């Protein structure tokens, strides 16, 4: 089902080498971060190239893209360990942490990884003029610095979710959400339809909501219409977390949301 992308652009590689040097990491550390540890099997590859996770563009919602294999199980474990070391959730009553401006090192690296996989996908599309509109993020968003400067980490226990909403206008376009630990279904509803449902003007027909299956290690990008014209929610009450006719087994879920604050003169 997944198609794997392979890096080909020299300028793409050099950009991340330079970016990593700015962050004070050696080239060896950078290579391990991006391509993983070397192995004999890697050396035996015919072309020696690495594999990249594939993106799924949600056809019903312009600007909504899903990358289910964004983080490997090992990367997920490392990320969870980094979050645990922050000490934000030592008290069971604490279920959310927010940071503005300078983000933790692991969050900065996560942002760089997001830019990396977006660049790779856009590079593969560049040769096809008709596919340019399918780019994951507009260039003005992809190349802004920093890519993100606001972080929210949420911990959801079984049955806990988030109501339908559009993210606050204090944040720019281009929002990333990384899921960890437990799978879930996120539903998207057009703003006007969601408002009519809330007012009781129409019932909640299944066709009004677009379900997106989020697995551990997956990444969602919202921009344009998906960011401004659609509400998203996660209803984890019994009967709502259904996928392919089966109810999901709910466990604790952690989400990482990365956004950029609007510039204020």
mmCIF file of C-alpha atoms in Angstrom:
data_model
loop_
_atom_site.group_PDB
_atom_site.id
_atom_site.type_symbol
_atom_site.label_atom_id
_atom_site.label_comp_id
_atom_site.label_asym_id
_atom_site.label_seq_id
_atom_site.Cartn_x
_atom_site.Cartn_y
_atom_site.Cartn_z
ATOM 1 C CA UNK A 1 0.000 0.000 0.000
ATOM 2 C CA UNK A 2 2.781 2.442 0.868
ATOM 3 C CA UNK A 3 5.051 3.890 -1.780
ATOM 4 C CA UNK A 4 8.495 4.856 -0.578
ATOM 5 C CA UNK A 5 10.276 8.019 -1.633
ATOM 6 C CA UNK A 6 14.023 8.191 -2.213
ATOM 7 C CA UNK A 7 16.202 11.305 -1.792
ATOM 8 C CA UNK A 8 17.733 12.543 -5.021
ATOM 9 C CA UNK A 9 18.366 16.302 -4.729
ATOM 10 C CA UNK A 10 21.857 17.307 -3.595
ATOM 11 C CA UNK A 11 20.659 20.747 -2.521
ATOM 12 C CA UNK A 12 17.988 19.078 -0.364
ATOM 13 C CA UNK A 13 20.669 17.102 1.477
ATOM 14 C CA UNK A 14 23.062 20.033 1.890
ATOM 15 C CA UNK A 15 20.326 22.212 3.334
ATOM 16 C CA UNK A 16 19.812 19.807 6.221
ATOM 17 C CA UNK A 17 23.537 19.346 6.793
ATOM 18 C CA UNK A 18 23.855 23.118 7.174
ATOM 19 C CA UNK A 19 20.755 23.307 9.350
ATOM 20 C CA UNK A 20 22.094 20.618 11.628
ATOM 21 C CA UNK A 21 25.461 22.368 11.935
ATOM 22 C CA UNK A 22 23.584 25.462 13.083
ATOM 23 C CA UNK A 23 22.034 23.328 15.825
ATOM 24 C CA UNK A 24 25.518 22.239 16.930
ATOM 25 C CA UNK A 25 25.340 18.625 15.819
ATOM 26 C CA UNK A 26 28.034 16.774 13.938
ATOM 27 C CA UNK A 27 27.435 15.476 10.423
ATOM 28 C CA UNK A 28 27.640 11.922 11.770
ATOM 29 C CA UNK A 29 24.912 12.633 14.345
ATOM 30 C CA UNK A 30 22.826 14.267 11.667
ATOM 31 C CA UNK A 31 23.138 11.299 9.310
ATOM 32 C CA UNK A 32 22.126 8.909 12.062
ATOM 33 C CA UNK A 33 19.118 11.083 12.877
ATOM 34 C CA UNK A 34 17.915 11.273 9.280
ATOM 35 C CA UNK A 35 18.902 7.909 7.817
ATOM 36 C CA UNK A 36 19.289 5.727 10.902
ATOM 37 C CA UNK A 37 22.165 3.486 11.908
ATOM 38 C CA UNK A 38 24.106 1.886 9.064
ATOM 39 C CA UNK A 39 24.006 -1.855 8.552
ATOM 40 C CA UNK A 40 25.389 -4.495 6.232
ATOM 41 C CA UNK A 41 22.019 -4.791 4.543
ATOM 42 C CA UNK A 42 22.102 -1.053 3.792
ATOM 43 C CA UNK A 43 25.494 -1.430 2.149
ATOM 44 C CA UNK A 44 24.129 -4.197 -0.034
ATOM 45 C CA UNK A 45 21.393 -1.996 -1.541
ATOM 46 C CA UNK A 46 21.849 -1.518 -5.263
ATOM 47 C CA UNK A 47 21.494 2.246 -5.134
ATOM 48 C CA UNK A 48 22.297 2.806 -1.467
ATOM 49 C CA UNK A 49 19.291 5.094 -1.007
ATOM 50 C CA UNK A 50 17.045 5.370 2.048
ATOM 51 C CA UNK A 51 13.326 4.856 2.146
ATOM 52 C CA UNK A 52 10.827 7.579 2.975
ATOM 53 C CA UNK A 53 7.269 7.227 4.261
ATOM 54 C CA UNK A 54 4.437 7.908 1.835
ATOM 55 C CA UNK A 55 1.834 10.642 2.154
ATOM 56 C CA UNK A 56 -1.891 10.234 1.711
ATOM 57 C CA UNK A 57 -3.767 13.299 0.506
ATOM 58 C CA UNK A 58 -7.359 13.285 1.724
ATOM 59 C CA UNK A 59 -9.279 13.941 -1.496
ATOM 60 C CA UNK A 60 -12.420 15.236 0.239
ATOM 61 C CA UNK A 61 -10.502 17.941 2.143
ATOM 62 C CA UNK A 62 -8.083 20.210 0.337
ATOM 63 C CA UNK A 63 -4.977 20.844 2.413
ATOM 64 C CA UNK A 64 -5.303 17.759 4.630
ATOM 65 C CA UNK A 65 -2.472 15.213 4.378
ATOM 66 C CA UNK A 66 -1.647 12.128 6.405
ATOM 67 C CA UNK A 67 1.670 10.323 6.819
ATOM 68 C CA UNK A 68 0.985 7.144 8.802
ATOM 69 C CA UNK A 69 4.602 5.922 8.990
ATOM 70 C CA UNK A 70 6.218 9.238 9.871
ATOM 71 C CA UNK A 71 7.928 7.828 12.995
ATOM 72 C CA UNK A 72 9.284 4.320 13.394
ATOM 73 C CA UNK A 73 8.553 2.389 16.619
ATOM 74 C CA UNK A 74 12.086 3.217 17.809
ATOM 75 C CA UNK A 75 11.594 6.929 17.102
ATOM 76 C CA UNK A 76 8.253 6.865 18.898
ATOM 77 C CA UNK A 77 9.876 5.301 21.967
ATOM 78 C CA UNK A 78 12.642 7.914 21.908
ATOM 79 C CA UNK A 79 10.112 10.734 21.618
ATOM 80 C CA UNK A 80 8.005 9.380 24.466
ATOM 81 C CA UNK A 81 11.135 9.132 26.618
ATOM 82 C CA UNK A 82 12.003 12.771 25.858
ATOM 83 C CA UNK A 83 8.503 13.895 26.817
ATOM 84 C CA UNK A 84 8.649 11.840 30.026
ATOM 85 C CA UNK A 85 11.965 13.487 30.980
ATOM 86 C CA UNK A 86 10.335 16.926 30.775
ATOM 87 C CA UNK A 87 8.438 16.032 33.960
ATOM 88 C CA UNK A 88 5.220 17.629 32.733
ATOM 89 C CA UNK A 89 2.942 14.725 33.585
ATOM 90 C CA UNK A 90 4.283 13.399 36.886
ATOM 91 C CA UNK A 91 1.018 14.474 38.493
ATOM 92 C CA UNK A 92 -1.951 12.498 37.167
ATOM 93 C CA UNK A 93 -4.068 15.667 37.175
ATOM 94 C CA UNK A 94 -1.775 17.275 34.587
ATOM 95 C CA UNK A 95 -2.734 16.323 31.045
ATOM 96 C CA UNK A 96 -1.493 19.241 28.938
ATOM 97 C CA UNK A 97 1.763 21.134 28.469
ATOM 98 C CA UNK A 98 2.203 24.249 26.327
ATOM 99 C CA UNK A 99 5.403 25.974 25.215
ATOM 100 C CA UNK A 100 5.923 29.188 23.260
ATOM 101 C CA UNK A 101 9.025 30.560 21.562
ATOM 102 C CA UNK A 102 12.111 28.431 22.138
ATOM 103 C CA UNK A 103 10.964 24.824 21.999
ATOM 104 C CA UNK A 104 12.661 21.787 23.578
ATOM 105 C CA UNK A 105 15.469 20.314 21.488
ATOM 106 C CA UNK A 106 13.429 17.220 20.659
ATOM 107 C CA UNK A 107 10.569 19.386 19.367
ATOM 108 C CA UNK A 108 12.967 21.395 17.186
ATOM 109 C CA UNK A 109 14.305 18.143 15.727
ATOM 110 C CA UNK A 110 10.745 16.947 15.168
ATOM 111 C CA UNK A 111 10.024 20.142 13.232
ATOM 112 C CA UNK A 112 13.118 19.570 11.092
ATOM 113 C CA UNK A 113 11.977 16.022 10.365
ATOM 114 C CA UNK A 114 8.571 17.301 9.269
ATOM 115 C CA UNK A 115 10.176 19.767 6.875
ATOM 116 C CA UNK A 116 12.425 16.982 5.589
ATOM 117 C CA UNK A 117 9.630 14.587 4.629
ATOM 118 C CA UNK A 118 7.570 17.403 3.103
ATOM 119 C CA UNK A 119 10.539 18.504 1.003
ATOM 120 C CA UNK A 120 11.141 14.978 -0.208
ATOM 121 C CA UNK A 121 7.545 14.553 -1.310
ATOM 122 C CA UNK A 122 7.478 17.951 -3.013
ATOM 123 C CA UNK A 123 10.744 17.134 -4.795
ATOM 124 C CA UNK A 124 9.192 13.981 -6.218
ATOM 125 C CA UNK A 125 6.229 16.025 -7.466
ATOM 126 C CA UNK A 126 8.348 18.791 -9.004
ATOM 127 C CA UNK A 127 8.806 16.940 -12.293
ATOM 128 C CA UNK A 128 5.053 16.792 -12.799
ATOM 129 C CA UNK A 129 3.582 20.211 -13.597
ATOM 130 C CA UNK A 130 0.032 18.975 -13.072
ATOM 131 C CA UNK A 131 0.879 17.793 -9.551
ATOM 132 C CA UNK A 132 2.228 21.084 -8.197
ATOM 133 C CA UNK A 133 -1.086 21.906 -6.526
ATOM 134 C CA UNK A 134 -0.729 18.669 -4.579
ATOM 135 C CA UNK A 135 2.312 19.949 -2.646
ATOM 136 C CA UNK A 136 1.901 19.307 1.063
ATOM 137 C CA UNK A 137 2.623 22.874 2.214
ATOM 138 C CA UNK A 138 2.863 26.158 0.301
ATOM 139 C CA UNK A 139 6.487 27.293 0.015
ATOM 140 C CA UNK A 140 5.902 30.402 2.157
ATOM 141 C CA UNK A 141 4.873 28.139 5.028
ATOM 142 C CA UNK A 142 7.489 25.453 4.467
ATOM 143 C CA UNK A 143 10.404 27.917 4.451
ATOM 144 C CA UNK A 144 9.337 30.201 7.274
ATOM 145 C CA UNK A 145 11.744 30.388 10.192
ATOM 146 C CA UNK A 146 11.091 28.875 12.536
ATOM 147 C CA UNK A 147 8.696 26.427 10.977
ATOM 148 C CA UNK A 148 6.905 26.174 14.350
ATOM 149 C CA UNK A 149 7.289 28.124 17.580
ATOM 150 C CA UNK A 150 4.371 26.842 19.645
ATOM 151 C CA UNK A 151 3.962 23.377 21.122
ATOM 152 C CA UNK A 152 1.120 21.571 22.851
ATOM 153 C CA UNK A 153 1.453 18.069 24.261
ATOM 154 C CA UNK A 154 -1.835 16.473 25.353
ATOM 155 C CA UNK A 155 -2.373 13.229 27.237
ATOM 156 C CA UNK A 156 -5.739 11.548 26.650
ATOM 157 C CA UNK A 157 -6.906 8.676 28.817
ATOM 158 C CA UNK A 158 -9.362 6.116 27.347
ATOM 159 C CA UNK A 159 -12.650 7.856 26.609
ATOM 160 C CA UNK A 160 -11.111 11.345 26.587
ATOM 161 C CA UNK A 161 -11.042 13.330 23.366
ATOM 162 C CA UNK A 162 -11.429 16.842 22.032
ATOM 163 C CA UNK A 163 -14.551 18.590 20.756
ATOM 164 C CA UNK A 164 -14.961 19.882 17.210
ATOM 165 C CA UNK A 165 -12.994 23.087 16.655
ATOM 166 C CA UNK A 166 -10.934 25.212 14.322
ATOM 167 C CA UNK A 167 -7.584 26.241 15.790
ATOM 168 C CA UNK A 168 -7.402 29.838 17.039
ATOM 169 C CA UNK A 169 -6.680 32.568 14.516
ATOM 170 C CA UNK A 170 -3.710 33.670 16.639
ATOM 171 C CA UNK A 171 -1.846 30.879 14.849
ATOM 172 C CA UNK A 172 -0.671 30.980 11.260
ATOM 173 C CA UNK A 173 -1.635 28.538 8.540
ATOM 174 C CA UNK A 174 0.140 25.167 8.558
ATOM 175 C CA UNK A 175 -0.444 22.958 11.614
ATOM 176 C CA UNK A 176 1.152 19.586 12.377
ATOM 177 C CA UNK A 177 -0.186 16.866 14.696
ATOM 178 C CA UNK A 178 1.828 13.792 15.696
ATOM 179 C CA UNK A 179 0.025 10.857 17.380
ATOM 180 C CA UNK A 180 1.613 8.477 19.876
ATOM 181 C CA UNK A 181 0.654 5.332 21.802
ATOM 182 C CA UNK A 182 -2.994 4.627 20.883
ATOM 183 C CA UNK A 183 -4.781 4.706 17.533
ATOM 184 C CA UNK A 184 -7.880 6.829 17.104
ATOM 185 C CA UNK A 185 -10.257 8.250 14.517
ATOM 186 C CA UNK A 186 -10.260 12.009 13.978
ATOM 187 C CA UNK A 187 -13.390 13.380 12.313
ATOM 188 C CA UNK A 188 -13.488 16.458 10.079
ATOM 189 C CA UNK A 189 -16.657 18.450 9.434
ATOM 190 C CA UNK A 190 -17.127 21.556 7.266
ATOM 191 C CA UNK A 191 -17.536 24.619 9.483
ATOM 192 C CA UNK A 192 -20.991 25.511 8.160
ATOM 193 C CA UNK A 193 -22.234 21.923 8.567
ATOM 194 C CA UNK A 194 -20.742 21.658 12.063
ATOM 195 C CA UNK A 195 -22.478 24.900 13.105
ATOM 196 C CA UNK A 196 -25.823 23.659 11.731
ATOM 197 C CA UNK A 197 -25.409 20.403 13.663
ATOM 198 C CA UNK A 198 -24.577 22.283 16.881
ATOM 199 C CA UNK A 199 -27.666 24.491 16.466
ATOM 200 C CA UNK A 200 -29.849 21.445 15.908
ATOM 201 C CA UNK A 201 -30.835 22.637 12.435
ATOM 202 C CA UNK A 202 -29.736 19.299 10.977
ATOM 203 C CA UNK A 203 -28.931 15.975 12.538
ATOM 204 C CA UNK A 204 -25.447 14.545 12.405
ATOM 205 C CA UNK A 205 -25.477 12.501 9.184
ATOM 206 C CA UNK A 206 -22.493 10.145 8.710
ATOM 207 C CA UNK A 207 -21.773 11.772 5.349
ATOM 208 C CA UNK A 208 -21.156 15.124 7.081
ATOM 209 C CA UNK A 209 -18.036 13.829 8.804
ATOM 210 C CA UNK A 210 -14.846 12.630 7.147
ATOM 211 C CA UNK A 211 -13.036 10.054 9.329
ATOM 212 C CA UNK A 212 -9.231 9.910 9.392
ATOM 213 C CA UNK A 213 -7.511 6.943 11.032
ATOM 214 C CA UNK A 214 -4.507 8.041 13.103
ATOM 215 C CA UNK A 215 -2.055 5.324 14.070
ATOM 216 C CA UNK A 216 0.869 5.667 16.510
ATOM 217 C CA UNK A 217 3.705 7.513 14.791
ATOM 218 C CA UNK A 218 1.435 9.171 12.244
ATOM 219 C CA UNK A 219 1.617 12.824 11.192
ATOM 220 C CA UNK A 220 -1.244 15.044 10.035
ATOM 221 C CA UNK A 221 -0.689 18.340 8.228
ATOM 222 C CA UNK A 222 -3.477 20.905 7.909
ATOM 223 C CA UNK A 223 -3.232 23.952 5.683
ATOM 224 C CA UNK A 224 -5.533 26.153 3.640
ATOM 225 C CA UNK A 225 -9.099 24.871 3.600
ATOM 226 C CA UNK A 226 -8.355 22.034 6.038
ATOM 227 C CA UNK A 227 -6.987 24.494 8.569
ATOM 228 C CA UNK A 228 -9.649 27.235 8.256
ATOM 229 C CA UNK A 229 -12.829 25.743 6.751
ATOM 230 C CA UNK A 230 -13.041 22.393 8.539
ATOM 231 C CA UNK A 231 -13.498 21.567 12.218
ATOM 232 C CA UNK A 232 -11.684 18.543 13.598
ATOM 233 C CA UNK A 233 -12.528 16.459 16.649
ATOM 234 C CA UNK A 234 -11.774 13.195 18.410
ATOM 235 C CA UNK A 235 -14.799 11.666 20.120
ATOM 236 C CA UNK A 236 -13.603 8.688 22.125
ATOM 237 C CA UNK A 237 -16.921 7.810 23.701
ATOM 238 C CA UNK A 238 -18.186 4.254 23.060
ATOM 239 C CA UNK A 239 -19.497 3.820 19.546
ATOM 240 C CA UNK A 240 -17.606 6.703 17.965
ATOM 241 C CA UNK A 241 -14.161 5.161 17.581
ATOM 242 C CA UNK A 242 -14.991 2.840 14.711
ATOM 243 C CA UNK A 243 -12.777 1.861 11.793
ATOM 244 C CA UNK A 244 -13.601 -0.685 9.086
ATOM 245 C CA UNK A 245 -16.616 -1.846 11.069
ATOM 246 C CA UNK A 246 -14.693 -2.503 14.288
ATOM 247 C CA UNK A 247 -14.447 -0.436 17.462
ATOM 248 C CA UNK A 248 -10.897 0.529 18.344
ATOM 249 C CA UNK A 249 -9.322 -0.680 21.561
ATOM 250 C CA UNK A 250 -8.637 2.561 23.380
ATOM 251 C CA UNK A 251 -5.595 3.092 25.523
ATOM 252 C CA UNK A 252 -3.746 6.225 26.573
ATOM 253 C CA UNK A 253 -2.987 8.525 23.652
ATOM 254 C CA UNK A 254 -0.489 11.384 23.442
ATOM 255 C CA UNK A 255 -0.663 14.057 20.771
ATOM 256 C CA UNK A 256 1.946 16.643 19.837
ATOM 257 C CA UNK A 257 0.651 19.746 18.060
ATOM 258 C CA UNK A 258 3.079 22.180 16.430
ATOM 259 C CA UNK A 259 1.983 25.634 15.268
ATOM 260 C CA UNK A 260 3.393 29.081 14.460
ATOM 261 C CA UNK A 261 2.164 32.211 16.191
ATOM 262 C CA UNK A 262 1.011 35.048 13.964
ATOM 263 C CA UNK A 263 3.440 37.956 13.800
ATOM 264 C CA UNK A 264 2.253 41.046 15.662
ATOM 265 C CA UNK A 265 3.747 44.423 14.685
#
